[in-house]
Coordinates of C-alpha atoms and ligand atoms in Angstrom, one line a residue:
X1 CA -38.1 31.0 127.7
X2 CA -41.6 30.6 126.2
X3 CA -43.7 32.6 123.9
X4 CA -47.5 32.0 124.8
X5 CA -49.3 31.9 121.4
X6 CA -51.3 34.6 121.9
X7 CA -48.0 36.9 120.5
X8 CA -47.8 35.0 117.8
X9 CA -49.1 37.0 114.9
X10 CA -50.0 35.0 111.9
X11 CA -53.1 33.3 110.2
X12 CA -53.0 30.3 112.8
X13 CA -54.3 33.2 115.4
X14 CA -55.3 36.4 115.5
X15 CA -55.0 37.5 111.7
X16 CA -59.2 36.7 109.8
X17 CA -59.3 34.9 107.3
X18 CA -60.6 38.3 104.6
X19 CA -56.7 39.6 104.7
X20 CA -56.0 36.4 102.6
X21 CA -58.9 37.1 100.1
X22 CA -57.6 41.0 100.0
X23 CA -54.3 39.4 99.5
X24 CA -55.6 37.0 96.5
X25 CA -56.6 40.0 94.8
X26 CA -53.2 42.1 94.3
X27 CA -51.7 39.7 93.3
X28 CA -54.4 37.3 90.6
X29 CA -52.4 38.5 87.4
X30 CA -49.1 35.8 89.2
X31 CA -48.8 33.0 87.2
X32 CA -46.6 30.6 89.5
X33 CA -49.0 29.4 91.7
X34 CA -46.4 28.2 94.3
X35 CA -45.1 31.7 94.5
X36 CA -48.0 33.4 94.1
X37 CA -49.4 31.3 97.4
X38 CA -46.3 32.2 99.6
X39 CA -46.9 35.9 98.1
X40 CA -49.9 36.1 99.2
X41 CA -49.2 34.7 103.0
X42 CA -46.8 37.5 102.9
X43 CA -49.3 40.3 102.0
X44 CA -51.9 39.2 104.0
X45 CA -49.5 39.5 106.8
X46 CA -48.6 43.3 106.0
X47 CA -51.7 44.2 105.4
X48 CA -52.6 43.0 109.2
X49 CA -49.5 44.4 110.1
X50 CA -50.1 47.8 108.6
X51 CA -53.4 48.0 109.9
X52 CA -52.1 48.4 113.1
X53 CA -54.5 46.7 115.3
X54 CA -54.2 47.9 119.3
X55 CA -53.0 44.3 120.3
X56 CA -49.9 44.6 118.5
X57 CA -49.1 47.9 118.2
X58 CA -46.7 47.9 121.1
X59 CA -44.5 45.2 118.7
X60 CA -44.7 47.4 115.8
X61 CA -43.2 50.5 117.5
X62 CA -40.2 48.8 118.2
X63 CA -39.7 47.9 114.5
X64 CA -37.2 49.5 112.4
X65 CA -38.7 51.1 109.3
X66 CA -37.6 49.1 105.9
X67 CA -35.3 52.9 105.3
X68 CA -33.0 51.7 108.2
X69 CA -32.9 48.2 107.0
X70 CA -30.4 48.8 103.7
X71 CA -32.7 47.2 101.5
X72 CA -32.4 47.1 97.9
X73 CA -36.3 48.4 97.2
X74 CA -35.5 51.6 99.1
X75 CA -32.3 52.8 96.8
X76 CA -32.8 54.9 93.7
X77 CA -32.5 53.3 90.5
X78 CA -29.2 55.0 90.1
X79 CA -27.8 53.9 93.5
X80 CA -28.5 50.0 92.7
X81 CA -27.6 50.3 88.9
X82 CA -23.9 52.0 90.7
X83 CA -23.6 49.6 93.7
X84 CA -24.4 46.1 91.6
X85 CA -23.6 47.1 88.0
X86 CA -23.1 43.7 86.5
X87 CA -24.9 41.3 89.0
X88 CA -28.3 39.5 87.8
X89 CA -29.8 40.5 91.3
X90 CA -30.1 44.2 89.5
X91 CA -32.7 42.3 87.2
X92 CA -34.6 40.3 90.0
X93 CA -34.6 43.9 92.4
X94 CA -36.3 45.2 89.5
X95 CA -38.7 42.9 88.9
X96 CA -39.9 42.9 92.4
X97 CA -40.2 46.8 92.9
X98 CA -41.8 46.4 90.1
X99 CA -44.2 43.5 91.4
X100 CA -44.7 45.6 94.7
X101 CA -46.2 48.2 92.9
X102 CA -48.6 46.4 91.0
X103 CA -49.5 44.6 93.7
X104 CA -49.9 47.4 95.7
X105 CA -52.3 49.2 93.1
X106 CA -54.7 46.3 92.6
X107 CA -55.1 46.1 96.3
X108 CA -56.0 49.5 97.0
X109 CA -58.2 49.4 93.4
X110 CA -59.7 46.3 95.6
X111 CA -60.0 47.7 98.5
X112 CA -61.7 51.2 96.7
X113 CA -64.7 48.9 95.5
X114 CA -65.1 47.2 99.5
X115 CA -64.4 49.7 102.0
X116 CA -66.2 48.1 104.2
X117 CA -63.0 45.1 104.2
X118 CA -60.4 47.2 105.5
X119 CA -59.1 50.5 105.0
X120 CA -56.2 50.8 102.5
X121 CA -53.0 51.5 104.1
X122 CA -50.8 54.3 102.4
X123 CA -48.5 52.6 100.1
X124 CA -45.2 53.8 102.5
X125 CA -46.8 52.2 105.3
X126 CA -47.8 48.6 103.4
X127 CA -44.1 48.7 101.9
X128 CA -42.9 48.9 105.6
X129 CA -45.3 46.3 106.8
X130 CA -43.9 44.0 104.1
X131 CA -40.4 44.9 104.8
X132 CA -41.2 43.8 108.3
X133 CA -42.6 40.2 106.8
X134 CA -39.6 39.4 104.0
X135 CA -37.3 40.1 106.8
X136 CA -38.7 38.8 110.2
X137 CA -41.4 36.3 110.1
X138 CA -40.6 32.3 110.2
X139 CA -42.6 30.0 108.6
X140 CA -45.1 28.7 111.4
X141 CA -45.5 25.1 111.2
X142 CA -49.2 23.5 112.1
X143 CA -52.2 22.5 110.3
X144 CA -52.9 25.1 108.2
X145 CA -50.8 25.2 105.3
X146 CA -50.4 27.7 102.4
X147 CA -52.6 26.8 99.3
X148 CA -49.3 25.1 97.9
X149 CA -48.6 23.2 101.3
X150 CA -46.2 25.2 102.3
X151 CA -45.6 26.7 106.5
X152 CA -48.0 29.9 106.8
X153 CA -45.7 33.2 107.7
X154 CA -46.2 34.3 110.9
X155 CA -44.2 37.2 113.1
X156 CA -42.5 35.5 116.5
X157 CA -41.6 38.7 119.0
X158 CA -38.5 38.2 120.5
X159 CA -37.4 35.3 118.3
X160 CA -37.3 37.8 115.5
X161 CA -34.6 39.5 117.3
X162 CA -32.2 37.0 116.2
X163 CA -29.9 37.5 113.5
X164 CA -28.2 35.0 111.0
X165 CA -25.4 33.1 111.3
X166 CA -24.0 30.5 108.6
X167 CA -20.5 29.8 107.9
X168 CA -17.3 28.8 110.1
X169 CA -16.4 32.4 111.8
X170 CA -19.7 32.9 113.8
X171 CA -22.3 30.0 115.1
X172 CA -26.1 30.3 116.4
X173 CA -26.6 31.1 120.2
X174 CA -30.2 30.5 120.5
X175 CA -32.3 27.6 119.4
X176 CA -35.9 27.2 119.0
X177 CA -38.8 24.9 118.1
X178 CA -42.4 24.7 117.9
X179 CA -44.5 23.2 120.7
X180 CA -48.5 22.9 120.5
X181 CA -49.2 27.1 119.4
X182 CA -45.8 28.3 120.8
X183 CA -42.7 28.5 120.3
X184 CA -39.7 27.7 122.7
X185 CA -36.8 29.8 122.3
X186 CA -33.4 28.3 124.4
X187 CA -30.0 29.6 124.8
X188 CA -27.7 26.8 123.5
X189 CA -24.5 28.8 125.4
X190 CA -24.1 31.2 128.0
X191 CA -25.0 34.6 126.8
X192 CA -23.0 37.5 127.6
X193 CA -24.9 41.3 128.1
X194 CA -25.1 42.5 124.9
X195 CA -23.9 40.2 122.6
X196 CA -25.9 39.3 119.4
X197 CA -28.7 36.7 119.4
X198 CA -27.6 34.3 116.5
X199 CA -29.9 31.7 114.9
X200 CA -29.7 30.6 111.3
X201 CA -32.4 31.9 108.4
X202 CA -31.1 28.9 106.4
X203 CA -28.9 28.0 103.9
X204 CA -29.6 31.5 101.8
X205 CA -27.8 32.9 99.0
X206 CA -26.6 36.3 99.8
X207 CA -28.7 37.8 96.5
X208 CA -31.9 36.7 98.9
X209 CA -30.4 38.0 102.2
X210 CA -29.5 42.0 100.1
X211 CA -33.1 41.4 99.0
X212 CA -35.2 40.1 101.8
X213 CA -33.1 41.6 105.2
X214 CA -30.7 44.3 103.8
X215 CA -26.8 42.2 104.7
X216 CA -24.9 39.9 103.3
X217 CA -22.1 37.5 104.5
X218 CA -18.9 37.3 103.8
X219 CA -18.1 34.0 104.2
X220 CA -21.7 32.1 102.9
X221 CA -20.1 28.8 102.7
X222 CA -21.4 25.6 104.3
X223 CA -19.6 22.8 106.2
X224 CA -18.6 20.9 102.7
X225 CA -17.2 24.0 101.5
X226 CA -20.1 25.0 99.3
X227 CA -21.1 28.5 98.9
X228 CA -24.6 29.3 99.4
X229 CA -24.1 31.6 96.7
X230 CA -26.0 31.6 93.3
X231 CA -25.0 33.1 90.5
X232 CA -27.7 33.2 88.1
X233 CA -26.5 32.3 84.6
X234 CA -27.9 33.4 81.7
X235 CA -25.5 31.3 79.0
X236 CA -27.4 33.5 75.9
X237 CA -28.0 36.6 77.1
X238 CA -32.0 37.0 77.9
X239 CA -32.3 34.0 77.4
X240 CA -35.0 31.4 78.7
X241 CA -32.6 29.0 80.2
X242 CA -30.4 30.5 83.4
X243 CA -28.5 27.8 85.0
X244 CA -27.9 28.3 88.8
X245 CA -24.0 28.4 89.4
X246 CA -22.8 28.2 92.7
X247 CA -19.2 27.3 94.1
X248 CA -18.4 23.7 95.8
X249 CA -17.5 20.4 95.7
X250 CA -17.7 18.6 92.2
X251 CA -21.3 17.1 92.9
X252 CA -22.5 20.4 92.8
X253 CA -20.2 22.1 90.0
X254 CA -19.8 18.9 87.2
X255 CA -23.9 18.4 86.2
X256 CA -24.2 22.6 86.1
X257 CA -21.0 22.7 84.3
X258 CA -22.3 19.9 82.1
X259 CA -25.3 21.8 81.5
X260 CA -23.9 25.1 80.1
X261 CA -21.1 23.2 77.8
X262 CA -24.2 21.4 76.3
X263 CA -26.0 24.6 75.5
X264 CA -23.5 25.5 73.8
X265 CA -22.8 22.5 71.4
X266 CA -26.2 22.2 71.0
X267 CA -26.7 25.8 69.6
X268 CA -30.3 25.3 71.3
X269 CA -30.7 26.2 75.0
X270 CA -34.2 24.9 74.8
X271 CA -33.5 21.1 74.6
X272 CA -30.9 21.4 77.5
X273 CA -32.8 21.2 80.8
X274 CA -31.0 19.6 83.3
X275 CA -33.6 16.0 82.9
X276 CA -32.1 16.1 79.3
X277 CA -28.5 16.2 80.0
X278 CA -29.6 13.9 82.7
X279 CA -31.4 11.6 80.3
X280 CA -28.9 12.0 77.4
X281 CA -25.5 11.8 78.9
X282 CA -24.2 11.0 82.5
X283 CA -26.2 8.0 82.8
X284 CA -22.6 5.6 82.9
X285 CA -21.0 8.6 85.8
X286 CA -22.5 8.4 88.5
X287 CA -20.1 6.1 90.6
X288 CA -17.1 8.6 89.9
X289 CA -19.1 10.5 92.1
X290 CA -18.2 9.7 96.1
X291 CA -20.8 7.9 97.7
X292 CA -21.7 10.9 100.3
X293 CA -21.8 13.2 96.9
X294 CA -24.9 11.1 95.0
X295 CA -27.8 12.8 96.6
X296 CA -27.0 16.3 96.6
X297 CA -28.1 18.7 94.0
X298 CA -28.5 17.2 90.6
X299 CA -25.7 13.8 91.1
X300 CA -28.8 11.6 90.8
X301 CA -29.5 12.4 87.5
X302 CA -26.1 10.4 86.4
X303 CA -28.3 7.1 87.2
X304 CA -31.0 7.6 85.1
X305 CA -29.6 4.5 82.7
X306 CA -28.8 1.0 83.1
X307 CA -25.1 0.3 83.9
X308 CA -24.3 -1.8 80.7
X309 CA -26.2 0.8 78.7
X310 CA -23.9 3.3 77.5
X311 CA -25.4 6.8 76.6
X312 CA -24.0 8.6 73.5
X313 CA -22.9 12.0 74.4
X314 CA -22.2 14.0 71.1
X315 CA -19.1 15.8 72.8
X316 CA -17.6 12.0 73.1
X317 CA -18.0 12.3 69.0
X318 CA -16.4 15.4 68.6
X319 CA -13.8 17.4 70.1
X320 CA -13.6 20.2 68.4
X321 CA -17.1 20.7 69.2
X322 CA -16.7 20.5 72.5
X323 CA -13.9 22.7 72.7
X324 CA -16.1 25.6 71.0
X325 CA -18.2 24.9 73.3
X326 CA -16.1 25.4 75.9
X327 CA -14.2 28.7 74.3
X328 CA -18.3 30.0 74.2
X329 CA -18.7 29.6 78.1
X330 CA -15.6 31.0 78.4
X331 CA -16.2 34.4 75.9
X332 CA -19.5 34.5 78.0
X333 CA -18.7 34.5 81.5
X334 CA -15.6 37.0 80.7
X335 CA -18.3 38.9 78.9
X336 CA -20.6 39.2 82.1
X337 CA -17.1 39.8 84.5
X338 CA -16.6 42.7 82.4
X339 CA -19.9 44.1 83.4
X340 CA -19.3 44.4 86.8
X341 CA -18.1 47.7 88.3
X342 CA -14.7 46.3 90.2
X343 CA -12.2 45.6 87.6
X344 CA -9.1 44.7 89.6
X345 CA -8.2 43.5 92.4
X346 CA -6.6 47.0 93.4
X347 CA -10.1 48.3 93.2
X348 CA -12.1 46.0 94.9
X349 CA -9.7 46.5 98.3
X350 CA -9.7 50.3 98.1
X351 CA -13.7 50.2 97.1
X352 CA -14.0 48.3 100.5
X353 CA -11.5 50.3 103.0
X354 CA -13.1 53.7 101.4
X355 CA -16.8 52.8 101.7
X356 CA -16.2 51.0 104.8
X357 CA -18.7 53.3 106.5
X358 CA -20.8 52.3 103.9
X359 CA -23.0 49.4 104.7
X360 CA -24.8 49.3 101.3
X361 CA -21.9 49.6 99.3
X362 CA -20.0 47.2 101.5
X363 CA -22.8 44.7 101.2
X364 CA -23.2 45.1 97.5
X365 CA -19.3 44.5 97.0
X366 CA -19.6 40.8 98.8
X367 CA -22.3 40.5 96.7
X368 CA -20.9 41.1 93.3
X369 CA -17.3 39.4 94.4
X370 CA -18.9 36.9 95.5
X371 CA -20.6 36.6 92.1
X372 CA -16.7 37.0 90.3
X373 CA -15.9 34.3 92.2
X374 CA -18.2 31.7 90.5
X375 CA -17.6 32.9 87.4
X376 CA -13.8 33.0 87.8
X377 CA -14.6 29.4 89.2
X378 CA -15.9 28.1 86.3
X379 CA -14.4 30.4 83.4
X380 CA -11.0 28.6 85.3
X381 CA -12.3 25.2 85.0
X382 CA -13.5 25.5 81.2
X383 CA -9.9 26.9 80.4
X384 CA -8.2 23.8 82.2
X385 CA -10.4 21.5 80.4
X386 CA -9.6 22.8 77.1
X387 CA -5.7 22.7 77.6
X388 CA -6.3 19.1 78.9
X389 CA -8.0 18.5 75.8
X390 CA -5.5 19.2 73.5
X391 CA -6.7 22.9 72.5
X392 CA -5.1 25.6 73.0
X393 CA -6.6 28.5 75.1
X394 CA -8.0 32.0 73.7
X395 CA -5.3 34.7 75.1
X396 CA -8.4 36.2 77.0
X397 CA -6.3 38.2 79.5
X398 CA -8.7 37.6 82.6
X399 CA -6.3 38.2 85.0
X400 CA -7.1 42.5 84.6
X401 CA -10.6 41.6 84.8
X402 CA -10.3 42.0 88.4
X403 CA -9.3 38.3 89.6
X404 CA -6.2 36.5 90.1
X405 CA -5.5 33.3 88.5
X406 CA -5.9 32.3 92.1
X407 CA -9.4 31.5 93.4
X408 CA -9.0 33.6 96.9
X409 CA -11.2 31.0 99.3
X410 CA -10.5 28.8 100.7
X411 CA -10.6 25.0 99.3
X412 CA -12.0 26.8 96.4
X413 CA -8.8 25.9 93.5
X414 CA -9.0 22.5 95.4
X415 CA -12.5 22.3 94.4
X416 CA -11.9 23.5 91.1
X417 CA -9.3 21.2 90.4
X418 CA -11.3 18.1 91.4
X419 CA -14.2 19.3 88.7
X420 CA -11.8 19.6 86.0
X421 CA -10.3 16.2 87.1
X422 CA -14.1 14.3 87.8
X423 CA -15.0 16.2 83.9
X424 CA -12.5 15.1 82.2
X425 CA -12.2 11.2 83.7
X426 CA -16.6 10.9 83.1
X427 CA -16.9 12.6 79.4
X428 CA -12.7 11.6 78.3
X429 CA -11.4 8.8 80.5
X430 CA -9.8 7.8 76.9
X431 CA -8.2 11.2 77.0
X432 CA -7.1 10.6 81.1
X433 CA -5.6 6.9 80.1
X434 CA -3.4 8.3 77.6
X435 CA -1.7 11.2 79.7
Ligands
LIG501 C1 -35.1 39.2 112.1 S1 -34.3 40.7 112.1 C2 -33.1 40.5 113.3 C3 -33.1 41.4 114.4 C4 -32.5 42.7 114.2 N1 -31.0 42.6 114.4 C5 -33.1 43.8 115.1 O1 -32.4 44.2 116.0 O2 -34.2 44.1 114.9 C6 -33.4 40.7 110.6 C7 -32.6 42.0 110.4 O3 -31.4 41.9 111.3 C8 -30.3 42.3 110.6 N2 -29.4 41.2 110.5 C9 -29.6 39.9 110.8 N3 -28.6 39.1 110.7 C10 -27.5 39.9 110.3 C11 -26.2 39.7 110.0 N4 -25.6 38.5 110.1 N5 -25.4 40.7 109.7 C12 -25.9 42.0 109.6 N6 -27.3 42.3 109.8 C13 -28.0 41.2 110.2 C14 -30.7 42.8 109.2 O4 -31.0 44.2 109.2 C15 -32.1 42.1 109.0 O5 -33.0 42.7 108.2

């Protein structure tokens, strides 16, 4: 089935070149300019969108409004503070609503002085329009490119009927790809009446897919048994550094892991960005890492040195050090699983069966369990090590914070095991000799 490109709405066609200037104005006070450039793709697009030009009209009114899309931006304060209590997404839902606004006020300030642009859309009817943008266009590939280089947003009718699939339990049904100003959308099976048309959005962390389209997934994991999950890990609380903690296979656990003991024994997140732990301490660890493992995520950084060159790391020096170190992760992410709202187990399986009407609630939950998960993952792994080093464990009772001593995926205590095991034989292969 093809889609002529007439019906694709984005900059590449139909969509002049002033939205982009409007859009350049709400949002000048950015200072990222990589995501200020896809920002302002993304408004120039809602502001077409919300003009509601005769051509396209007939698409619009089969949109759903952003209300009936769950999304975070449309709860009250109280209802997000209630359904993700504890989660870091509370602080990034924030920060946009709070973005949206501002952006939405300099526009119409802009648009006040040159009326002769465009006419400002209300601000419920720009909200939808970019709604409609964060959770249904597709980055258009072609010449034209984003001020950053990036693909220019663009709405696809019909292919943004699709949903997402990712993980083992459901797979894509439909696959497309650009050809010369359209798209080509193909059924990759038969398609029974009324079943769901699948594609994948990506590899996305369900605190994007709450945010951008309103669901989550249970199972976010990929192939290699990492979760697209990100927990967003502030290791001193409002702190500058937040290291991105996801579950997986040891090449992408160890360097993260690495990264927050470090911050701790150094006593100076500053100095510990992930180049310096690259520069300062895993140079001699790279092989211990499979050879399929080396590219992904951060593993290169353990080649940064010479093989005969051994780089002193300071927890080689001192053990005690380390283990503080350790026991500080640990205090910390048992401090941030208190936060949550779901203290047991109990809890968490009647919060599920008695909201399971509830979509928000229920997509919050895999959220914020999802979230436990990681830090259980680690705050497991930072125990083990410090037993295996010779310390002996805080009695921190985080087995009634809400998580069994069991890491509930699957592969997930396998994977858990291996980074304690790849840890310990990179920063203590003495220690691993011995026992
Ligand atoms: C690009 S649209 C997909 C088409 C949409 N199902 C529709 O009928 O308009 C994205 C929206 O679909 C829904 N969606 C997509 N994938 C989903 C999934 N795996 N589970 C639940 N909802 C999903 C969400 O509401 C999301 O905002």
């Amino acid at each position: 089935m093809r889609l002529s490109k007439q019906v694709i709405i984005s900059r590449h066609y139909l969509i002049p070149n002033c939205f982009i200037e409007i859009a350049q104005q709400a949002s000048k006070e950015s200072t990222a300019s990589q995501q200020r450039a896809e920002h302002e793709e993304d408004i120039a697009l809602a502001l077409y969108l919300a003009n509601r030009e005769d051509a396209i009209k007939p698409y619009l009114d089969i949109l759903p409004s952003c209300m009936d899309q769950n999304l975070p931006v449309t709860w009250t304060p109280e209802e997000r503070a209630l359904r993700l209590r504890g989660s870091p997404v509370l602080k990034e839902i924030e920060i946009r609503v709070r973005k949206d606004f501002e952006d939405y006020n300099n526009i119409a300030d802009f648009l006040a002085c040159n009326q002769h642009l465009l006419k400002c859309p209300s601000k419920e009817v720009f909200s939808n329009a970019l709604a409609w943008v964060r959770s249904r266009a597709f980055g258009m590939d072609g010449e034209l490119r984003t001020d950053s280089g990036d693909a220019v947003p663009a709405m696809m009718p019909l292919l943004d009927l699709c949903n997402h699939a990712r993980g083992s339990t459901v797979s894509k049904n439909v696959s497309y790809s650009y050809e010369e100003g359209c798209v080509v959308v193909k059924a990759v099976r038969d398609i029974s009446p009324g079943e769901i048309l699948r594609i994948t959005y990506g590899a996305l962390p369900n605190s994007l897919l709450l945010m951008n389209y309103g669901f989550c997934l249970e199972e976010n994991y990929e192939p290699d048994g990492s979760s697209n999950d990100i927990l967003a890990f502030e290791p001193i609380a409002g702190g500058a550094l937040v290291i991105d903690l996801r579950t997986g296979p040891k090449s992408y656990t160890y360097s993260k892991l690495v990264q927050a003991v470090e911050c701790y024994i150094a006593g100076d997140e500053e100095d510990h960005s992930e180049n310096a732990i690259g520069e300062d301490s895993e140079s001699n660890s790279y092989h211990l890492l499979e050879d399929d493992e080396k590219d992904i995520d951060g593993a290169m950084l353990y080649s940064a040195c010479g093989d005969d060159e051994r780089c002193s790391s300071p927890c080689d020096n001192d053990l005690s050090l380390e283990c503080e170190a350790l026991k500080n992760l640990e205090t910390r992410l048992l401090s941030l699983l208190r936060n949550y709202k779901l203290e047991k187990v109990e809890r968490v399986t009647a919060f599920d069966s008695q909201l399971a009407e509830n979509t928000q609630n229920r997509f919050s939950s895999i959220l914020t369990r999802s979230e436990m998960r990681t830090i259980s993952f680690f705050l497991q792994a930072a125990r083990r090590i410090i037993s295996m080093l010779g310390f002996k464990a805080d009695d921190l009772h985080y087995n009634s914070y809400g998580l069994s001593s069991n890491l509930d995926c699957p592969n997930l205590n396998k994977q858990m095991e291996e980074l304690v095991d790849v840890y310990m034989r990179i920063r203590h292969p003495d220690i691993i000799l011995l026992r």
